[in-house]
mmCIF file of C-alpha atoms in Angstrom:
data_model
loop_
_atom_site.group_PDB
_atom_site.id
_atom_site.type_symbol
_atom_site.label_atom_id
_atom_site.label_comp_id
_atom_site.label_asym_id
_atom_site.label_seq_id
_atom_site.Cartn_x
_atom_site.Cartn_y
_atom_site.Cartn_z
ATOM 1 C CA MET A 841 0.010 -0.196 0.117
ATOM 2 C CA GLU A 842 3.083 2.340 0.812
ATOM 3 C CA THR A 843 4.105 1.801 -2.646
ATOM 4 C CA PHE A 844 0.788 2.299 -4.393
ATOM 5 C CA ILE A 845 0.318 5.757 -2.654
ATOM 6 C CA GLN A 846 3.961 6.754 -3.316
ATOM 7 C CA GLN A 847 3.371 6.084 -6.934
ATOM 8 C CA VAL A 848 0.048 7.811 -6.903
ATOM 9 C CA LEU A 849 1.677 10.990 -5.317
ATOM 10 C CA ASN A 850 4.130 10.646 -8.133
ATOM 11 C CA GLY A 851 1.801 10.473 -10.778
ATOM 12 C CA LEU A 852 -0.129 13.625 -9.233
ATOM 13 C CA VAL A 853 3.161 15.660 -9.469
ATOM 14 C CA MET A 854 3.952 14.394 -12.931
ATOM 15 C CA GLY A 855 0.217 14.841 -13.834
ATOM 16 C CA SER A 856 0.298 18.204 -12.635
ATOM 17 C CA MET A 857 3.194 19.355 -14.881
ATOM 18 C CA TYR A 858 1.554 17.713 -18.076
ATOM 19 C CA ALA A 859 -1.815 19.409 -17.132
ATOM 20 C CA LEU A 860 0.007 22.929 -16.983
ATOM 21 C CA ILE A 861 1.786 22.247 -20.462
ATOM 22 C CA ALA A 862 -1.623 20.575 -22.045
ATOM 23 C CA LEU A 863 -3.656 23.714 -21.264
ATOM 24 C CA GLY A 864 -1.358 25.645 -23.715
ATOM 25 C CA TYR A 865 -2.031 23.181 -26.638
ATOM 26 C CA THR A 866 -5.694 22.863 -25.815
ATOM 27 C CA MET A 867 -6.252 26.948 -25.677
ATOM 28 C CA VAL A 868 -4.251 27.588 -28.918
ATOM 29 C CA TYR A 869 -6.325 24.321 -30.651
ATOM 30 C CA GLY A 870 -9.521 25.541 -29.285
ATOM 31 C CA VAL A 871 -9.395 29.194 -30.843
ATOM 32 C CA LEU A 872 -7.053 28.272 -34.109
ATOM 33 C CA ASN A 873 -7.594 24.568 -34.488
ATOM 34 C CA LEU A 874 -3.721 24.512 -34.470
ATOM 35 C CA ILE A 875 -1.373 22.280 -32.698
ATOM 36 C CA ASN A 876 1.471 24.156 -31.587
ATOM 37 C CA PHE A 877 4.161 21.477 -31.356
ATOM 38 C CA ALA A 878 6.907 24.128 -30.374
ATOM 39 C CA HIS A 879 4.755 24.637 -27.041
ATOM 40 C CA GLY A 880 7.172 22.347 -25.404
ATOM 41 C CA ASP A 881 10.368 24.411 -26.376
ATOM 42 C CA VAL A 882 8.599 27.404 -24.746
ATOM 43 C CA LEU A 883 8.698 25.494 -21.673
ATOM 44 C CA MET A 884 12.306 24.991 -22.079
ATOM 45 C CA ILE A 885 12.992 28.639 -22.655
ATOM 46 C CA GLY A 886 11.067 29.518 -19.586
ATOM 47 C CA ALA A 887 13.200 26.821 -17.714
ATOM 48 C CA MET A 888 16.354 28.494 -18.973
ATOM 49 C CA VAL A 889 15.577 31.985 -18.440
ATOM 50 C CA GLY A 890 14.527 31.003 -14.867
ATOM 51 C CA LEU A 891 17.743 29.456 -14.332
ATOM 52 C CA SER A 892 19.530 32.602 -15.693
ATOM 53 C CA ILE A 893 17.534 34.731 -13.232
ATOM 54 C CA LEU A 894 18.469 32.531 -10.375
ATOM 55 C CA HIS A 895 22.189 33.131 -11.178
ATOM 56 C CA MET A 896 21.953 36.735 -11.429
ATOM 57 C CA LEU A 897 19.960 36.861 -7.912
ATOM 58 C CA GLU A 898 22.797 34.489 -6.335
ATOM 59 C CA SER A 899 25.444 37.078 -7.572
ATOM 60 C CA ALA A 900 23.313 40.205 -6.812
ATOM 61 C CA PHE A 901 21.581 39.032 -3.295
ATOM 62 C CA PRO A 902 23.258 36.225 -1.574
ATOM 63 C CA GLY A 903 21.538 34.722 1.135
ATOM 64 C CA LEU A 904 17.806 35.230 -0.364
ATOM 65 C CA PRO A 905 15.400 32.760 0.677
ATOM 66 C CA GLY A 906 14.770 30.095 -1.563
ATOM 67 C CA GLY A 907 11.113 30.621 -2.051
ATOM 68 C CA VAL A 908 11.699 34.301 -2.928
ATOM 69 C CA GLN A 909 14.241 33.281 -5.572
ATOM 70 C CA LEU A 910 11.856 30.788 -6.929
ATOM 71 C CA ALA A 911 9.018 33.300 -7.159
ATOM 72 C CA VAL A 912 11.179 35.829 -8.682
ATOM 73 C CA ALA A 913 12.282 33.046 -11.226
ATOM 74 C CA ILE A 914 8.895 32.412 -12.191
ATOM 75 C CA VAL A 915 7.835 35.923 -12.305
ATOM 76 C CA GLY A 916 10.692 36.966 -14.762
ATOM 77 C CA ALA A 917 10.582 33.833 -17.041
ATOM 78 C CA ILE A 918 6.649 34.654 -17.397
ATOM 79 C CA PRO A 919 7.170 37.901 -19.716
ATOM 80 C CA VAL A 920 10.045 36.348 -21.731
ATOM 81 C CA THR A 921 8.043 33.186 -22.682
ATOM 82 C CA MET A 922 5.130 35.634 -23.464
ATOM 83 C CA LEU A 923 7.103 37.571 -25.722
ATOM 84 C CA VAL A 924 8.586 34.253 -27.479
ATOM 85 C CA ASN A 925 5.070 33.020 -27.972
ATOM 86 C CA ILE A 926 3.793 36.159 -29.457
ATOM 87 C CA LEU A 927 6.660 36.495 -31.562
ATOM 88 C CA ILE A 928 5.990 32.683 -32.838
ATOM 89 C CA GLU A 929 2.300 33.765 -33.455
ATOM 90 C CA ARG A 930 3.092 36.848 -35.365
ATOM 91 C CA VAL A 931 5.897 35.461 -37.643
ATOM 92 C CA ALA A 932 5.150 31.810 -38.352
ATOM 93 C CA TYR A 933 1.435 31.001 -37.857
ATOM 94 C CA ARG A 934 -0.519 34.255 -38.578
ATOM 95 C CA ARG A 935 -0.169 34.001 -42.330
ATOM 96 C CA LEU A 936 -1.065 30.481 -42.268
ATOM 97 C CA ARG A 937 -4.421 30.541 -40.776
ATOM 98 C CA ASN A 938 -6.441 29.766 -43.621
ATOM 99 C CA ALA A 939 -3.701 27.701 -45.147
ATOM 100 C CA PRO A 940 -4.061 23.758 -45.402
ATOM 101 C CA ARG A 941 -3.456 22.263 -41.988
ATOM 102 C CA LEU A 942 -0.465 20.291 -43.049
ATOM 103 C CA ALA A 943 1.298 23.907 -43.485
ATOM 104 C CA PRO A 944 1.047 25.351 -39.896
ATOM 105 C CA LEU A 945 1.939 21.644 -38.524
ATOM 106 C CA ILE A 946 5.174 21.596 -40.384
ATOM 107 C CA THR A 947 5.810 25.208 -39.519
ATOM 108 C CA ALA A 948 5.344 24.331 -35.830
ATOM 109 C CA ILE A 949 7.880 21.624 -36.241
ATOM 110 C CA GLY A 950 10.347 23.811 -37.732
ATOM 111 C CA VAL A 951 10.004 26.476 -34.990
ATOM 112 C CA SER A 952 10.398 23.743 -32.501
ATOM 113 C CA ILE A 953 13.978 23.092 -33.956
ATOM 114 C CA LEU A 954 14.570 26.754 -34.227
ATOM 115 C CA LEU A 955 14.043 27.170 -30.541
ATOM 116 C CA LYS A 956 16.072 24.088 -29.584
ATOM 117 C CA THR A 957 19.026 25.586 -31.797
ATOM 118 C CA PHE A 958 18.745 28.998 -30.236
ATOM 119 C CA ALA A 959 18.736 27.742 -26.696
ATOM 120 C CA MET A 960 21.738 25.427 -27.511
ATOM 121 C CA MET A 961 23.645 28.649 -28.915
ATOM 122 C CA ILE A 962 22.706 30.611 -26.002
ATOM 123 C CA TRP A 963 23.025 28.024 -22.933
ATOM 124 C CA GLY A 964 25.162 25.420 -24.452
ATOM 125 C CA ARG A 965 24.545 21.499 -24.950
ATOM 126 C CA SER A 966 25.177 20.067 -21.675
ATOM 127 C CA PRO A 967 22.763 19.584 -19.037
ATOM 128 C CA LEU A 968 22.745 22.686 -16.502
ATOM 129 C CA PRO A 969 22.146 21.878 -12.726
ATOM 130 C CA PHE A 970 19.207 23.637 -11.230
ATOM 131 C CA PRO A 971 19.553 24.680 -7.678
ATOM 132 C CA GLN A 972 17.705 23.409 -4.938
ATOM 133 C CA LEU A 973 15.693 26.425 -3.423
ATOM 134 C CA LEU A 974 13.366 24.707 -0.922
ATOM 135 C CA SER A 975 13.995 22.655 1.949
ATOM 136 C CA SER A 976 14.816 18.896 1.195
ATOM 137 C CA ASP A 977 12.882 17.623 4.467
ATOM 138 C CA PRO A 978 10.432 15.014 3.350
ATOM 139 C CA ILE A 979 6.756 15.335 3.813
ATOM 140 C CA MET A 980 5.373 12.010 4.951
ATOM 141 C CA ILE A 981 1.936 10.721 3.720
ATOM 142 C CA GLY A 982 0.497 7.650 4.454
ATOM 143 C CA GLY A 983 4.007 6.120 4.351
ATOM 144 C CA ALA A 984 4.785 7.795 1.078
ATOM 145 C CA VAL A 985 7.362 10.699 0.753
ATOM 146 C CA ILE A 986 6.851 14.080 -1.018
ATOM 147 C CA SER A 987 9.147 17.017 -1.204
ATOM 148 C CA GLN A 988 8.071 20.659 -0.543
ATOM 149 C CA THR A 989 9.001 21.465 -4.034
ATOM 150 C CA GLN A 990 6.545 18.911 -5.496
ATOM 151 C CA VAL A 991 3.677 19.956 -3.169
ATOM 152 C CA LEU A 992 4.146 23.687 -4.187
ATOM 153 C CA LEU A 993 4.090 22.255 -7.995
ATOM 154 C CA ILE A 994 0.782 20.711 -7.446
ATOM 155 C CA VAL A 995 -0.598 23.927 -5.726
ATOM 156 C CA LEU A 996 0.569 26.181 -8.356
ATOM 157 C CA ALA A 997 -1.080 23.785 -10.862
ATOM 158 C CA VAL A 998 -4.219 23.887 -9.313
ATOM 159 C CA VAL A 999 -4.388 27.500 -8.700
ATOM 160 C CA CYS A 1000 -3.129 28.212 -12.520
ATOM 161 C CA MET A 1001 -5.728 25.729 -13.655
ATOM 162 C CA PHE A 1002 -8.724 27.338 -11.932
ATOM 163 C CA ALA A 1003 -7.484 30.779 -12.415
ATOM 164 C CA LEU A 1004 -7.372 30.210 -16.139
ATOM 165 C CA ALA A 1005 -10.771 28.430 -16.082
ATOM 166 C CA MET A 1006 -12.461 31.382 -14.404
ATOM 167 C CA LEU A 1007 -10.764 33.995 -17.017
ATOM 168 C CA VAL A 1008 -12.358 31.984 -19.911
ATOM 169 C CA GLU A 1009 -15.764 31.698 -18.410
ATOM 170 C CA LYS A 1010 -16.213 34.796 -16.428
ATOM 171 C CA THR A 1011 -14.044 37.633 -18.041
ATOM 172 C CA ARG A 1012 -14.786 39.696 -21.084
ATOM 173 C CA ILE A 1013 -11.516 38.285 -22.839
ATOM 174 C CA GLY A 1014 -12.589 34.766 -21.958
ATOM 175 C CA ARG A 1015 -15.945 35.504 -23.478
ATOM 176 C CA ALA A 1016 -14.405 36.811 -26.693
ATOM 177 C CA MET A 1017 -12.087 33.496 -26.796
ATOM 178 C CA ARG A 1018 -15.124 31.579 -26.817
ATOM 179 C CA ALA A 1019 -16.694 33.552 -29.408
ATOM 180 C CA VAL A 1020 -13.577 33.408 -31.790
ATOM 181 C CA ALA A 1021 -13.290 29.466 -31.048
ATOM 182 C CA GLU A 1022 -17.130 29.263 -32.130
ATOM 183 C CA ASN A 1023 -16.973 31.283 -35.318
ATOM 184 C CA PRO A 1024 -14.027 33.828 -35.900
ATOM 185 C CA ARG A 1025 -15.984 35.455 -38.829
ATOM 186 C CA VAL A 1026 -19.208 36.047 -36.684
ATOM 187 C CA ALA A 1027 -17.117 36.991 -33.810
ATOM 188 C CA GLY A 1028 -15.427 39.598 -36.128
ATOM 189 C CA LEU A 1029 -18.838 40.907 -37.260
ATOM 190 C CA MET A 1030 -19.883 41.195 -33.696
ATOM 191 C CA GLY A 1031 -16.705 43.534 -32.900
ATOM 192 C CA VAL A 1032 -14.292 40.929 -31.524
ATOM 193 C CA ASP A 1033 -10.605 41.803 -32.549
ATOM 194 C CA SER A 1034 -9.749 38.252 -33.320
ATOM 195 C CA ASN A 1035 -5.998 39.088 -33.713
ATOM 196 C CA ARG A 1036 -6.181 40.360 -30.136
ATOM 197 C CA VAL A 1037 -7.626 37.195 -28.989
ATOM 198 C CA ILE A 1038 -5.417 34.924 -30.721
ATOM 199 C CA VAL A 1039 -2.447 36.791 -29.211
ATOM 200 C CA THR A 1040 -3.681 36.810 -25.781
ATOM 201 C CA THR A 1041 -4.288 33.061 -25.886
ATOM 202 C CA PHE A 1042 -0.752 32.213 -26.937
ATOM 203 C CA ALA A 1043 0.784 34.768 -24.123
ATOM 204 C CA LEU A 1044 -1.604 32.785 -21.571
ATOM 205 C CA GLY A 1045 -0.346 29.530 -22.636
ATOM 206 C CA ALA A 1046 3.347 30.829 -22.527
ATOM 207 C CA ALA A 1047 2.683 31.909 -19.149
ATOM 208 C CA LEU A 1048 1.652 28.648 -18.151
ATOM 209 C CA ALA A 1049 4.623 26.975 -19.884
ATOM 210 C CA ALA A 1050 6.865 29.275 -17.931
ATOM 211 C CA VAL A 1051 5.562 28.415 -14.587
ATOM 212 C CA ALA A 1052 5.807 24.571 -15.647
ATOM 213 C CA GLY A 1053 9.197 25.008 -16.837
ATOM 214 C CA VAL A 1054 10.840 26.856 -14.023
ATOM 215 C CA MET A 1055 8.892 24.091 -11.611
ATOM 216 C CA TRP A 1056 10.254 21.267 -13.815
ATOM 217 C CA GLY A 1057 13.904 22.209 -13.274
ATOM 218 C CA ALA A 1058 13.117 22.863 -9.516
ATOM 219 C CA ASN A 1059 11.805 19.206 -9.330
ATOM 220 C CA TYR A 1060 14.188 17.371 -11.253
ATOM 221 C CA ALA A 1061 17.266 19.484 -10.520
ATOM 222 C CA SER A 1062 18.827 19.710 -14.333
ATOM 223 C CA ILE A 1063 17.633 21.290 -17.612
ATOM 224 C CA GLN A 1064 18.969 21.348 -20.913
ATOM 225 C CA PHE A 1065 18.186 22.675 -24.600
ATOM 226 C CA GLU A 1066 15.863 19.458 -25.143
ATOM 227 C CA THR A 1067 13.926 19.764 -21.730
ATOM 228 C CA GLY A 1068 10.657 20.619 -23.326
ATOM 229 C CA THR A 1069 10.618 18.022 -26.113
ATOM 230 C CA LEU A 1070 9.387 14.842 -24.247
ATOM 231 C CA PRO A 1071 7.140 16.395 -21.651
ATOM 232 C CA GLY A 1072 5.685 18.422 -24.632
ATOM 233 C CA MET A 1073 4.928 15.420 -26.574
ATOM 234 C CA LYS A 1074 3.177 13.880 -23.159
ATOM 235 C CA ALA A 1075 1.434 17.042 -22.462
ATOM 236 C CA PHE A 1076 0.029 16.666 -26.012
ATOM 237 C CA CYS A 1077 -1.189 13.125 -25.375
ATOM 238 C CA ALA A 1078 -2.724 14.384 -22.397
ATOM 239 C CA ALA A 1079 -4.607 16.971 -24.030
ATOM 240 C CA VAL A 1080 -5.989 14.490 -26.575
ATOM 241 C CA LEU A 1081 -6.870 12.103 -23.683
ATOM 242 C CA GLY A 1082 -8.917 14.763 -21.889
ATOM 243 C CA GLY A 1083 -10.219 16.305 -24.919
ATOM 244 C CA ILE A 1084 -8.323 18.741 -26.909
ATOM 245 C CA GLY A 1085 -10.110 22.163 -26.956
ATOM 246 C CA ASN A 1086 -11.506 21.580 -23.578
ATOM 247 C CA ILE A 1087 -9.856 23.163 -20.760
ATOM 248 C CA TYR A 1088 -11.229 20.724 -17.962
ATOM 249 C CA GLY A 1089 -10.467 17.979 -20.320
ATOM 250 C CA ALA A 1090 -6.710 19.189 -20.342
ATOM 251 C CA MET A 1091 -6.349 19.290 -16.635
ATOM 252 C CA ILE A 1092 -8.189 15.833 -16.373
ATOM 253 C CA GLY A 1093 -5.934 14.382 -18.975
ATOM 254 C CA GLY A 1094 -2.746 15.395 -17.493
ATOM 255 C CA ILE A 1095 -3.417 14.086 -14.161
ATOM 256 C CA VAL A 1096 -4.882 10.588 -15.474
ATOM 257 C CA LEU A 1097 -1.631 10.217 -17.639
ATOM 258 C CA GLY A 1098 0.651 11.228 -14.815
ATOM 259 C CA ILE A 1099 -0.906 8.515 -12.704
ATOM 260 C CA ILE A 1100 -1.221 5.953 -15.412
ATOM 261 C CA GLU A 1101 2.502 6.377 -16.154
ATOM 262 C CA SER A 1102 3.486 6.211 -12.565
ATOM 263 C CA LEU A 1103 1.514 3.160 -11.734
ATOM 264 C CA GLY A 1104 3.047 1.725 -14.950
ATOM 265 C CA ALA A 1105 6.682 2.538 -13.858
ATOM 266 C CA GLY A 1106 6.117 1.094 -10.418
ATOM 267 C CA TYR A 1107 4.422 -2.066 -11.517
ATOM 268 C CA ILE A 1108 5.562 -2.783 -15.121
ATOM 269 C CA GLY A 1109 8.492 -5.044 -13.886
ATOM 270 C CA GLU A 1110 6.125 -7.332 -11.818
ATOM 271 C CA LEU A 1111 3.713 -7.463 -14.703
ATOM 272 C CA THR A 1112 6.336 -8.499 -17.440
ATOM 273 C CA GLY A 1113 8.258 -10.822 -14.948
ATOM 274 C CA GLY A 1114 11.244 -8.569 -15.212
ATOM 275 C CA PHE A 1115 11.173 -7.992 -18.728
ATOM 276 C CA LEU A 1116 10.547 -4.377 -18.690
ATOM 277 C CA GLY A 1117 11.706 -2.066 -15.807
ATOM 278 C CA SER A 1118 10.793 1.585 -14.839
ATOM 279 C CA GLN A 1119 13.029 2.889 -17.765
ATOM 280 C CA TYR A 1120 10.305 2.135 -19.762
ATOM 281 C CA GLN A 1121 7.779 4.613 -18.320
ATOM 282 C CA ASP A 1122 7.755 6.726 -21.278
ATOM 283 C CA ILE A 1123 5.855 4.366 -23.490
ATOM 284 C CA PHE A 1124 2.300 4.565 -21.435
ATOM 285 C CA ALA A 1125 1.765 8.106 -22.882
ATOM 286 C CA PHE A 1126 2.090 6.965 -26.357
ATOM 287 C CA VAL A 1127 0.065 3.704 -25.818
ATOM 288 C CA VAL A 1128 -2.651 5.811 -24.189
ATOM 289 C CA LEU A 1129 -2.515 8.334 -27.115
ATOM 290 C CA ILE A 1130 -2.919 5.263 -29.569
ATOM 291 C CA LEU A 1131 -5.875 3.774 -27.592
ATOM 292 C CA VAL A 1132 -7.703 7.171 -27.237
ATOM 293 C CA LEU A 1133 -7.412 7.792 -30.928
ATOM 294 C CA THR A 1134 -8.495 4.171 -31.528
ATOM 295 C CA VAL A 1135 -11.517 3.954 -29.192
ATOM 296 C CA ARG A 1136 -12.388 7.516 -28.614
ATOM 297 C CA PRO A 1137 -10.865 10.246 -30.484
ATOM 298 C CA SER A 1138 -12.806 12.932 -28.847
ATOM 299 C CA GLY A 1139 -11.254 12.037 -25.483
ATOM 300 C CA ILE A 1140 -12.712 11.800 -21.951
ATOM 301 C CA MET A 1141 -14.472 15.276 -21.873
ATOM 302 C CA GLY A 1142 -15.072 15.459 -25.638
ATOM 303 C CA GLU A 1143 -14.474 18.403 -28.005
ATOM 304 C CA ARG A 1144 -16.444 21.427 -27.098
ATOM 305 C CA VAL A 1145 -15.369 23.598 -30.216
ATOM 306 C CA ALA A 1146 -17.759 23.490 -32.895
ATOM 307 C CA ASP A 1147 -16.663 22.712 -36.467
ATOM 308 C CA ARG A 1148 -16.304 26.172 -38.428
ATOM 309 C CA ALA A 1149 -18.091 26.851 -41.429
#
């Protein structure tokens, strides 16, 4: 039972991370019907910028509490990732809105490669250690162990998710997002500035990616220029699992995928008689993706975005 609780806690931590990233995918898809495969690399940029800010804080303000450093790193990384995502939308995607869907897909892959290359040129190829900012004293829950960093990650994920949901459902810009998602032409006739809505959507997704990126580094203590590739792919699987285009679906899909992956990593050795080990945990996200696309392509909560005329 202790092992089971530990794997569930690990799954909640991973799932919270996937959910934060998946929200960026699902928001952009909901408004533009576009899969931004460069989103995982925006997470990487956020982590790298956060690490650079931590190094500057260490030089300028030695002895600053770790929690304050982490908060400053997140707050400082958010505007940088927002600017990067806005530039991506303006330069790479805007002129392709009415193009065949294959064109923006290929462009997104190209943007992803460019971001990795720029990050490699700026921060180097080697993995960079991320400092441990919060106490390493473990928190015991039912015999299982969770760190303060992981607790903070889960709390931040929940706060960000519900803040985004409230923004989309209760605010004027949220109503504009839903209107553009439903029918951009009619929304434009009603006075909605679709360009402003789309830029806001990309900016919000980038802000969530920045939070996830800094917390990814804080949790795993190491980042590199390819940090965002695998988490981005898994978060896309989570978005599809929950129902891409649906905010609550992205949250649920991320948590479910994280728990499936964690439980699979914990028990795959027993289930296969030792043939497979925990190092194969990455296969579960893609097995789930294949099953969802085969059995229920609309995901757990379905697709709430109407087909455009």
